[in-house]
């Protein structure tokens, strides 16, 4: 860094090149190679790793860790009650954290998908409802967002963030209604103007026909006079 390291004769802000020697490694097992206990154990490990990446702002790396939990446990069967409870808890956390990662990355459809998966596991989950509301709000689905935030407040009255977002939704809905009113008013005005123009054109056509008819009558009258003369 800016201090350098006098002990190793490294000046401030120097570019360093390291040579690293790998002494040993353990190859990670594939999903089909792990039993249930190993999947649960590894899921806890990658969950913590994902959380660390998230705290560092490395949302894509974090998402990769959480996706491992889903792939390992989503279709696991034959679990004991204790294992099933633990697996469900890990899957719920994975989907909630994935939703948060996708919100940070502005990947709203994936955020919605993971919120829905989380809510399938726990239909009244506070984070799942709130984050789904945020995703709906981000893509201008204000009515759906309002519904999610209202449910959060109904179930968790102390959630101040949901109250703030609900006010935002209601404001956006009012703005949307005002825009729609203006749009329809302009549309109806254009239609009315078009009808008036059509009526005026039609009236003009009748007047011209009448004038032509009068002219023709005048010619006929003149011919009769000439004949009589």
PDB file of C-alpha atoms in Angstrom:
ATOM      1  CA  UNK A   1       0.000   0.000   0.000  1.00  0.00           C
ATOM      2  CA  UNK A   2       0.959   3.661   0.405  1.00  0.00           C
ATOM      3  CA  UNK A   3       3.233   2.867   3.365  1.00  0.00           C
ATOM      4  CA  UNK A   4       5.432   0.376   1.527  1.00  0.00           C
ATOM      5  CA  UNK A   5       7.586  -2.072   3.492  1.00  0.00           C
ATOM      6  CA  UNK A   6      11.100  -0.915   4.339  1.00  0.00           C
ATOM      7  CA  UNK A   7      12.028  -4.316   5.774  1.00  0.00           C
ATOM      8  CA  UNK A   8      11.696  -5.898   2.311  1.00  0.00           C
ATOM      9  CA  UNK A   9      12.820  -2.747   0.459  1.00  0.00           C
ATOM     10  CA  UNK A  10       9.369  -2.211  -1.024  1.00  0.00           C
ATOM     11  CA  UNK A  11       8.634   1.449  -1.867  1.00  0.00           C
ATOM     12  CA  UNK A  12       5.178   3.027  -1.428  1.00  0.00           C
ATOM     13  CA  UNK A  13       2.488   2.074  -3.974  1.00  0.00           C
ATOM     14  CA  UNK A  14       4.709  -0.527  -5.608  1.00  0.00           C
ATOM     15  CA  UNK A  15       3.279  -3.165  -7.954  1.00  0.00           C
ATOM     16  CA  UNK A  16       4.149  -6.575  -6.572  1.00  0.00           C
ATOM     17  CA  UNK A  17       4.164  -9.971  -8.228  1.00  0.00           C
ATOM     18  CA  UNK A  18       3.785 -13.050  -6.056  1.00  0.00           C
ATOM     19  CA  UNK A  19       4.692 -16.626  -6.851  1.00  0.00           C
ATOM     20  CA  UNK A  20       2.469 -19.063  -4.961  1.00  0.00           C
ATOM     21  CA  UNK A  21       3.168 -22.757  -4.593  1.00  0.00           C
ATOM     22  CA  UNK A  22       0.198 -25.068  -4.031  1.00  0.00           C
ATOM     23  CA  UNK A  23       1.273 -27.717  -1.538  1.00  0.00           C
ATOM     24  CA  UNK A  24      -1.952 -29.733  -1.354  1.00  0.00           C
ATOM     25  CA  UNK A  25      -5.661 -29.610  -2.088  1.00  0.00           C
ATOM     26  CA  UNK A  26      -8.833 -31.577  -1.490  1.00  0.00           C
ATOM     27  CA  UNK A  27     -11.161 -32.020  -4.444  1.00  0.00           C
ATOM     28  CA  UNK A  28     -14.732 -31.043  -3.602  1.00  0.00           C
ATOM     29  CA  UNK A  29     -17.225 -33.854  -3.941  1.00  0.00           C
ATOM     30  CA  UNK A  30     -19.936 -33.696  -6.556  1.00  0.00           C
ATOM     31  CA  UNK A  31     -23.546 -33.671  -5.394  1.00  0.00           C
ATOM     32  CA  UNK A  32     -24.142 -37.350  -6.180  1.00  0.00           C
ATOM     33  CA  UNK A  33     -21.021 -38.318  -4.231  1.00  0.00           C
ATOM     34  CA  UNK A  34     -22.286 -36.802  -0.951  1.00  0.00           C
ATOM     35  CA  UNK A  35     -24.686 -38.308   1.520  1.00  0.00           C
ATOM     36  CA  UNK A  36     -27.309 -36.228   3.338  1.00  0.00           C
ATOM     37  CA  UNK A  37     -25.080 -35.395   6.301  1.00  0.00           C
ATOM     38  CA  UNK A  38     -22.303 -34.197   3.996  1.00  0.00           C
ATOM     39  CA  UNK A  39     -24.732 -32.047   1.963  1.00  0.00           C
ATOM     40  CA  UNK A  40     -26.057 -30.408   5.121  1.00  0.00           C
ATOM     41  CA  UNK A  41     -22.547 -29.842   6.435  1.00  0.00           C
ATOM     42  CA  UNK A  42     -21.262 -28.378   3.169  1.00  0.00           C
ATOM     43  CA  UNK A  43     -24.387 -26.210   2.853  1.00  0.00           C
ATOM     44  CA  UNK A  44     -23.595 -24.580   6.202  1.00  0.00           C
ATOM     45  CA  UNK A  45     -20.022 -23.948   5.062  1.00  0.00           C
ATOM     46  CA  UNK A  46     -20.927 -22.356   1.722  1.00  0.00           C
ATOM     47  CA  UNK A  47     -23.680 -20.317   3.398  1.00  0.00           C
ATOM     48  CA  UNK A  48     -21.085 -18.667   5.634  1.00  0.00           C
ATOM     49  CA  UNK A  49     -18.759 -18.207   2.667  1.00  0.00           C
ATOM     50  CA  UNK A  50     -21.565 -16.594   0.671  1.00  0.00           C
ATOM     51  CA  UNK A  51     -22.360 -14.236   3.530  1.00  0.00           C
ATOM     52  CA  UNK A  52     -18.722 -13.159   3.670  1.00  0.00           C
ATOM     53  CA  UNK A  53     -18.688 -12.470  -0.090  1.00  0.00           C
ATOM     54  CA  UNK A  54     -21.930 -10.499   0.269  1.00  0.00           C
ATOM     55  CA  UNK A  55     -20.475  -8.324   3.029  1.00  0.00           C
ATOM     56  CA  UNK A  56     -17.525  -7.596   0.728  1.00  0.00           C
ATOM     57  CA  UNK A  57     -19.904  -6.513  -2.045  1.00  0.00           C
ATOM     58  CA  UNK A  58     -19.056  -9.540  -4.208  1.00  0.00           C
ATOM     59  CA  UNK A  59     -22.663 -10.339  -5.013  1.00  0.00           C
ATOM     60  CA  UNK A  60     -22.067 -12.668  -7.958  1.00  0.00           C
ATOM     61  CA  UNK A  61     -19.645 -14.789  -5.958  1.00  0.00           C
ATOM     62  CA  UNK A  62     -22.058 -14.838  -3.057  1.00  0.00           C
ATOM     63  CA  UNK A  63     -24.878 -15.965  -5.348  1.00  0.00           C
ATOM     64  CA  UNK A  64     -22.780 -18.892  -6.616  1.00  0.00           C
ATOM     65  CA  UNK A  65     -22.381 -20.142  -3.037  1.00  0.00           C
ATOM     66  CA  UNK A  66     -26.092 -19.887  -2.257  1.00  0.00           C
ATOM     67  CA  UNK A  67     -26.989 -21.663  -5.505  1.00  0.00           C
ATOM     68  CA  UNK A  68     -24.957 -24.663  -4.343  1.00  0.00           C
ATOM     69  CA  UNK A  69     -27.254 -25.057  -1.336  1.00  0.00           C
ATOM     70  CA  UNK A  70     -30.321 -25.080  -3.576  1.00  0.00           C
ATOM     71  CA  UNK A  71     -28.813 -27.604  -5.990  1.00  0.00           C
ATOM     72  CA  UNK A  72     -27.761 -29.923  -3.135  1.00  0.00           C
ATOM     73  CA  UNK A  73     -30.941 -29.847  -1.070  1.00  0.00           C
ATOM     74  CA  UNK A  74     -33.854 -28.918  -3.358  1.00  0.00           C
ATOM     75  CA  UNK A  75     -34.610 -32.488  -4.432  1.00  0.00           C
ATOM     76  CA  UNK A  76     -33.210 -34.346  -1.424  1.00  0.00           C
ATOM     77  CA  UNK A  77     -35.640 -36.991  -0.206  1.00  0.00           C
ATOM     78  CA  UNK A  78     -35.896 -39.606   2.540  1.00  0.00           C
ATOM     79  CA  UNK A  79     -34.856 -37.147   5.249  1.00  0.00           C
ATOM     80  CA  UNK A  80     -35.566 -37.550   8.933  1.00  0.00           C
ATOM     81  CA  UNK A  81     -37.661 -34.848  10.623  1.00  0.00           C
ATOM     82  CA  UNK A  82     -34.528 -33.219  12.021  1.00  0.00           C
ATOM     83  CA  UNK A  83     -32.716 -33.326   8.681  1.00  0.00           C
ATOM     84  CA  UNK A  84     -35.791 -32.035   6.852  1.00  0.00           C
ATOM     85  CA  UNK A  85     -36.105 -29.072   9.230  1.00  0.00           C
ATOM     86  CA  UNK A  86     -32.433 -28.203   8.804  1.00  0.00           C
ATOM     87  CA  UNK A  87     -32.556 -28.601   5.018  1.00  0.00           C
ATOM     88  CA  UNK A  88     -35.668 -26.424   4.783  1.00  0.00           C
ATOM     89  CA  UNK A  89     -34.011 -23.729   6.895  1.00  0.00           C
ATOM     90  CA  UNK A  90     -30.904 -23.753   4.698  1.00  0.00           C
ATOM     91  CA  UNK A  91     -32.944 -23.644   1.478  1.00  0.00           C
ATOM     92  CA  UNK A  92     -35.050 -20.764   2.813  1.00  0.00           C
ATOM     93  CA  UNK A  93     -31.917 -18.794   3.738  1.00  0.00           C
ATOM     94  CA  UNK A  94     -30.364 -19.559   0.350  1.00  0.00           C
ATOM     95  CA  UNK A  95     -33.382 -18.273  -1.605  1.00  0.00           C
ATOM     96  CA  UNK A  96     -33.692 -15.157   0.573  1.00  0.00           C
ATOM     97  CA  UNK A  97     -29.999 -14.382   0.178  1.00  0.00           C
ATOM     98  CA  UNK A  98     -30.123 -15.071  -3.558  1.00  0.00           C
ATOM     99  CA  UNK A  99     -33.031 -12.633  -3.827  1.00  0.00           C
ATOM    100  CA  UNK A 100     -30.951  -9.993  -2.049  1.00  0.00           C
ATOM    101  CA  UNK A 101     -27.949 -10.610  -4.333  1.00  0.00           C
ATOM    102  CA  UNK A 102     -30.126 -10.276  -7.437  1.00  0.00           C
ATOM    103  CA  UNK A 103     -31.670  -7.064  -6.099  1.00  0.00           C
ATOM    104  CA  UNK A 104     -28.181  -5.641  -5.639  1.00  0.00           C
ATOM    105  CA  UNK A 105     -27.285  -6.711  -9.190  1.00  0.00           C
ATOM    106  CA  UNK A 106     -30.587  -5.246 -10.534  1.00  0.00           C
ATOM    107  CA  UNK A 107     -31.603  -8.697 -11.778  1.00  0.00           C
ATOM    108  CA  UNK A 108     -35.221  -8.319 -10.756  1.00  0.00           C
ATOM    109  CA  UNK A 109     -36.800 -11.334 -12.451  1.00  0.00           C
ATOM    110  CA  UNK A 110     -34.340 -13.651 -10.663  1.00  0.00           C
ATOM    111  CA  UNK A 111     -35.010 -11.785  -7.416  1.00  0.00           C
ATOM    112  CA  UNK A 112     -38.767 -12.375  -7.838  1.00  0.00           C
ATOM    113  CA  UNK A 113     -38.205 -16.043  -8.634  1.00  0.00           C
ATOM    114  CA  UNK A 114     -36.181 -16.602  -5.464  1.00  0.00           C
ATOM    115  CA  UNK A 115     -38.640 -14.650  -3.317  1.00  0.00           C
ATOM    116  CA  UNK A 116     -41.441 -16.868  -4.597  1.00  0.00           C
ATOM    117  CA  UNK A 117     -39.363 -19.983  -3.844  1.00  0.00           C
ATOM    118  CA  UNK A 118     -38.730 -18.706  -0.318  1.00  0.00           C
ATOM    119  CA  UNK A 119     -42.426 -17.939   0.188  1.00  0.00           C
ATOM    120  CA  UNK A 120     -43.321 -21.458  -0.949  1.00  0.00           C
ATOM    121  CA  UNK A 121     -41.307 -22.643   2.056  1.00  0.00           C
ATOM    122  CA  UNK A 122     -42.653 -19.963   4.422  1.00  0.00           C
ATOM    123  CA  UNK A 123     -45.642 -18.021   3.076  1.00  0.00           C
ATOM    124  CA  UNK A 124     -45.449 -15.312   5.758  1.00  0.00           C
ATOM    125  CA  UNK A 125     -41.698 -14.798   5.723  1.00  0.00           C
ATOM    126  CA  UNK A 126     -40.940 -11.144   6.440  1.00  0.00           C
ATOM    127  CA  UNK A 127     -37.805 -10.889   4.305  1.00  0.00           C
ATOM    128  CA  UNK A 128     -39.377 -12.811   1.443  1.00  0.00           C
ATOM    129  CA  UNK A 129     -42.413 -10.525   1.286  1.00  0.00           C
ATOM    130  CA  UNK A 130     -40.382  -7.351   1.687  1.00  0.00           C
ATOM    131  CA  UNK A 131     -37.791  -8.260  -0.946  1.00  0.00           C
ATOM    132  CA  UNK A 132     -40.500  -9.348  -3.378  1.00  0.00           C
ATOM    133  CA  UNK A 133     -42.139  -5.966  -2.810  1.00  0.00           C
ATOM    134  CA  UNK A 134     -38.829  -4.276  -3.601  1.00  0.00           C
ATOM    135  CA  UNK A 135     -38.478  -6.290  -6.810  1.00  0.00           C
ATOM    136  CA  UNK A 136     -42.046  -5.439  -7.897  1.00  0.00           C
ATOM    137  CA  UNK A 137     -41.416  -1.768  -7.122  1.00  0.00           C
ATOM    138  CA  UNK A 138     -38.203  -1.795  -9.159  1.00  0.00           C
ATOM    139  CA  UNK A 139     -40.066  -2.968 -12.293  1.00  0.00           C
ATOM    140  CA  UNK A 140     -42.992  -0.539 -11.736  1.00  0.00           C
ATOM    141  CA  UNK A 141     -45.518  -3.181 -10.647  1.00  0.00           C
ATOM    142  CA  UNK A 142     -46.767  -0.770  -7.996  1.00  0.00           C
ATOM    143  CA  UNK A 143     -50.011  -2.571  -7.126  1.00  0.00           C
ATOM    144  CA  UNK A 144     -48.221  -5.882  -6.510  1.00  0.00           C
ATOM    145  CA  UNK A 145     -45.522  -4.114  -4.516  1.00  0.00           C
ATOM    146  CA  UNK A 146     -48.156  -2.379  -2.393  1.00  0.00           C
ATOM    147  CA  UNK A 147     -49.797  -5.724  -1.659  1.00  0.00           C
ATOM    148  CA  UNK A 148     -46.515  -7.207  -0.423  1.00  0.00           C
ATOM    149  CA  UNK A 149     -45.650  -4.217   1.776  1.00  0.00           C
ATOM    150  CA  UNK A 150     -49.180  -4.138   3.208  1.00  0.00           C
ATOM    151  CA  UNK A 151     -48.876  -7.806   4.151  1.00  0.00           C
ATOM    152  CA  UNK A 152     -45.506  -7.170   5.799  1.00  0.00           C
ATOM    153  CA  UNK A 153     -47.029  -4.377   7.906  1.00  0.00           C
ATOM    154  CA  UNK A 154     -50.051  -6.519   8.739  1.00  0.00           C
ATOM    155  CA  UNK A 155     -47.851  -9.398   9.947  1.00  0.00           C
ATOM    156  CA  UNK A 156     -44.952  -7.337  11.306  1.00  0.00           C
ATOM    157  CA  UNK A 157     -46.295  -3.915  12.415  1.00  0.00           C
ATOM    158  CA  UNK A 158     -42.884  -2.740  13.652  1.00  0.00           C
ATOM    159  CA  UNK A 159     -41.296  -2.965  10.168  1.00  0.00           C
ATOM    160  CA  UNK A 160     -40.574   0.717   9.477  1.00  0.00           C
ATOM    161  CA  UNK A 161     -38.920   0.073   6.104  1.00  0.00           C
ATOM    162  CA  UNK A 162     -42.119  -1.524   4.786  1.00  0.00           C
ATOM    163  CA  UNK A 163     -44.124   1.528   5.905  1.00  0.00           C
ATOM    164  CA  UNK A 164     -41.755   3.834   4.020  1.00  0.00           C
ATOM    165  CA  UNK A 165     -41.964   1.689   0.889  1.00  0.00           C
ATOM    166  CA  UNK A 166     -45.758   1.542   1.143  1.00  0.00           C
ATOM    167  CA  UNK A 167     -45.913   5.348   1.085  1.00  0.00           C
ATOM    168  CA  UNK A 168     -43.637   5.295  -1.983  1.00  0.00           C
ATOM    169  CA  UNK A 169     -45.950   2.785  -3.700  1.00  0.00           C
ATOM    170  CA  UNK A 170     -49.054   4.850  -3.007  1.00  0.00           C
ATOM    171  CA  UNK A 171     -47.352   7.955  -4.383  1.00  0.00           C
ATOM    172  CA  UNK A 172     -46.266   6.090  -7.518  1.00  0.00           C
ATOM    173  CA  UNK A 173     -49.786   4.723  -8.005  1.00  0.00           C
ATOM    174  CA  UNK A 174     -51.260   8.251  -7.751  1.00  0.00           C
ATOM    175  CA  UNK A 175     -48.705   9.543 -10.261  1.00  0.00           C
ATOM    176  CA  UNK A 176     -49.545   6.659 -12.588  1.00  0.00           C
ATOM    177  CA  UNK A 177     -53.278   7.410 -12.343  1.00  0.00           C
ATOM    178  CA  UNK A 178     -52.658  11.089 -13.124  1.00  0.00           C
ATOM    179  CA  UNK A 179     -50.604  10.157 -16.193  1.00  0.00           C
ATOM    180  CA  UNK A 180     -53.347   7.784 -17.360  1.00  0.00           C
ATOM    181  CA  UNK A 181     -56.022  10.476 -16.883  1.00  0.00           C
ATOM    182  CA  UNK A 182     -54.009  12.943 -18.957  1.00  0.00           C
ATOM    183  CA  UNK A 183     -53.318  10.329 -21.601  1.00  0.00           C
ATOM    184  CA  UNK A 184     -56.996   9.392 -21.929  1.00  0.00           C
ATOM    185  CA  UNK A 185     -58.057  13.046 -21.873  1.00  0.00           C
ATOM    186  CA  UNK A 186     -55.678  13.795 -24.737  1.00  0.00           C
ATOM    187  CA  UNK A 187     -56.883  10.713 -26.584  1.00  0.00           C
ATOM    188  CA  UNK A 188     -60.552  11.703 -26.280  1.00  0.00           C
ATOM    189  CA  UNK A 189     -59.718  15.278 -27.295  1.00  0.00           C
ATOM    190  CA  UNK A 190     -57.966  14.030 -30.419  1.00  0.00           C
ATOM    191  CA  UNK A 191     -60.973  11.849 -31.255  1.00  0.00           C
ATOM    192  CA  UNK A 192     -63.337  14.792 -30.698  1.00  0.00           C
ATOM    193  CA  UNK A 193     -61.197  17.032 -32.921  1.00  0.00           C
ATOM    194  CA  UNK A 194     -61.159  14.325 -35.558  1.00  0.00           C
ATOM    195  CA  UNK A 195     -64.968  14.035 -35.443  1.00  0.00           C
ATOM    196  CA  UNK A 196     -65.341  17.814 -35.755  1.00  0.00           C
ATOM    197  CA  UNK A 197     -62.964  17.848 -38.693  1.00  0.00           C
ATOM    198  CA  UNK A 198     -64.853  15.019 -40.368  1.00  0.00           C
ATOM    199  CA  UNK A 199     -68.162  16.816 -39.823  1.00  0.00           C
ATOM    200  CA  UNK A 200     -66.736  20.053 -41.217  1.00  0.00           C
ATOM    201  CA  UNK A 201     -65.381  18.214 -44.260  1.00  0.00           C
ATOM    202  CA  UNK A 202     -68.739  16.556 -44.809  1.00  0.00           C
ATOM    203  CA  UNK A 203     -70.580  19.904 -44.515  1.00  0.00           C
ATOM    204  CA  UNK A 204     -68.165  21.508 -46.948  1.00  0.00           C
ATOM    205  CA  UNK A 205     -68.823  18.684 -49.392  1.00  0.00           C
ATOM    206  CA  UNK A 206     -72.596  19.263 -49.189  1.00  0.00           C
ATOM    207  CA  UNK A 207     -72.154  22.993 -49.770  1.00  0.00           C
ATOM    208  CA  UNK A 208     -69.969  22.406 -52.823  1.00  0.00           C
ATOM    209  CA  UNK A 209     -72.534  19.948 -54.234  1.00  0.00           C
ATOM    210  CA  UNK A 210     -75.305  22.472 -53.768  1.00  0.00           C
ATOM    211  CA  UNK A 211     -73.267  25.212 -55.477  1.00  0.00           C
ATOM    212  CA  UNK A 212     -72.523  22.905 -58.402  1.00  0.00           C
ATOM    213  CA  UNK A 213     -76.190  22.022 -58.654  1.00  0.00           C
ATOM    214  CA  UNK A 214     -77.186  25.716 -58.659  1.00  0.00           C
ATOM    215  CA  UNK A 215     -74.635  26.422 -61.382  1.00  0.00           C
ATOM    216  CA  UNK A 216     -76.013  23.559 -63.472  1.00  0.00           C
ATOM    217  CA  UNK A 217     -79.572  24.860 -62.985  1.00  0.00           C
ATOM    218  CA  UNK A 218     -78.375  28.286 -64.105  1.00  0.00           C
ATOM    219  CA  UNK A 219     -76.947  26.823 -67.284  1.00  0.00           C
ATOM    220  CA  UNK A 220     -80.168  24.935 -67.975  1.00  0.00           C
ATOM    221  CA  UNK A 221     -82.276  28.089 -67.420  1.00  0.00           C
ATOM    222  CA  UNK A 222     -80.051  30.051 -69.752  1.00  0.00           C
ATOM    223  CA  UNK A 223     -80.421  27.375 -72.437  1.00  0.00           C
ATOM    224  CA  UNK A 224     -84.196  27.533 -72.146  1.00  0.00           C
ATOM    225  CA  UNK A 225     -84.111  31.322 -72.572  1.00  0.00           C
ATOM    226  CA  UNK A 226     -81.875  31.002 -75.625  1.00  0.00           C
ATOM    227  CA  UNK A 227     -84.205  28.395 -77.110  1.00  0.00           C
ATOM    228  CA  UNK A 228     -87.282  30.560 -76.546  1.00  0.00           C
ATOM    229  CA  UNK A 229     -85.532  33.506 -78.065  1.00  0.00           C
TER     230      UNK A 229
END
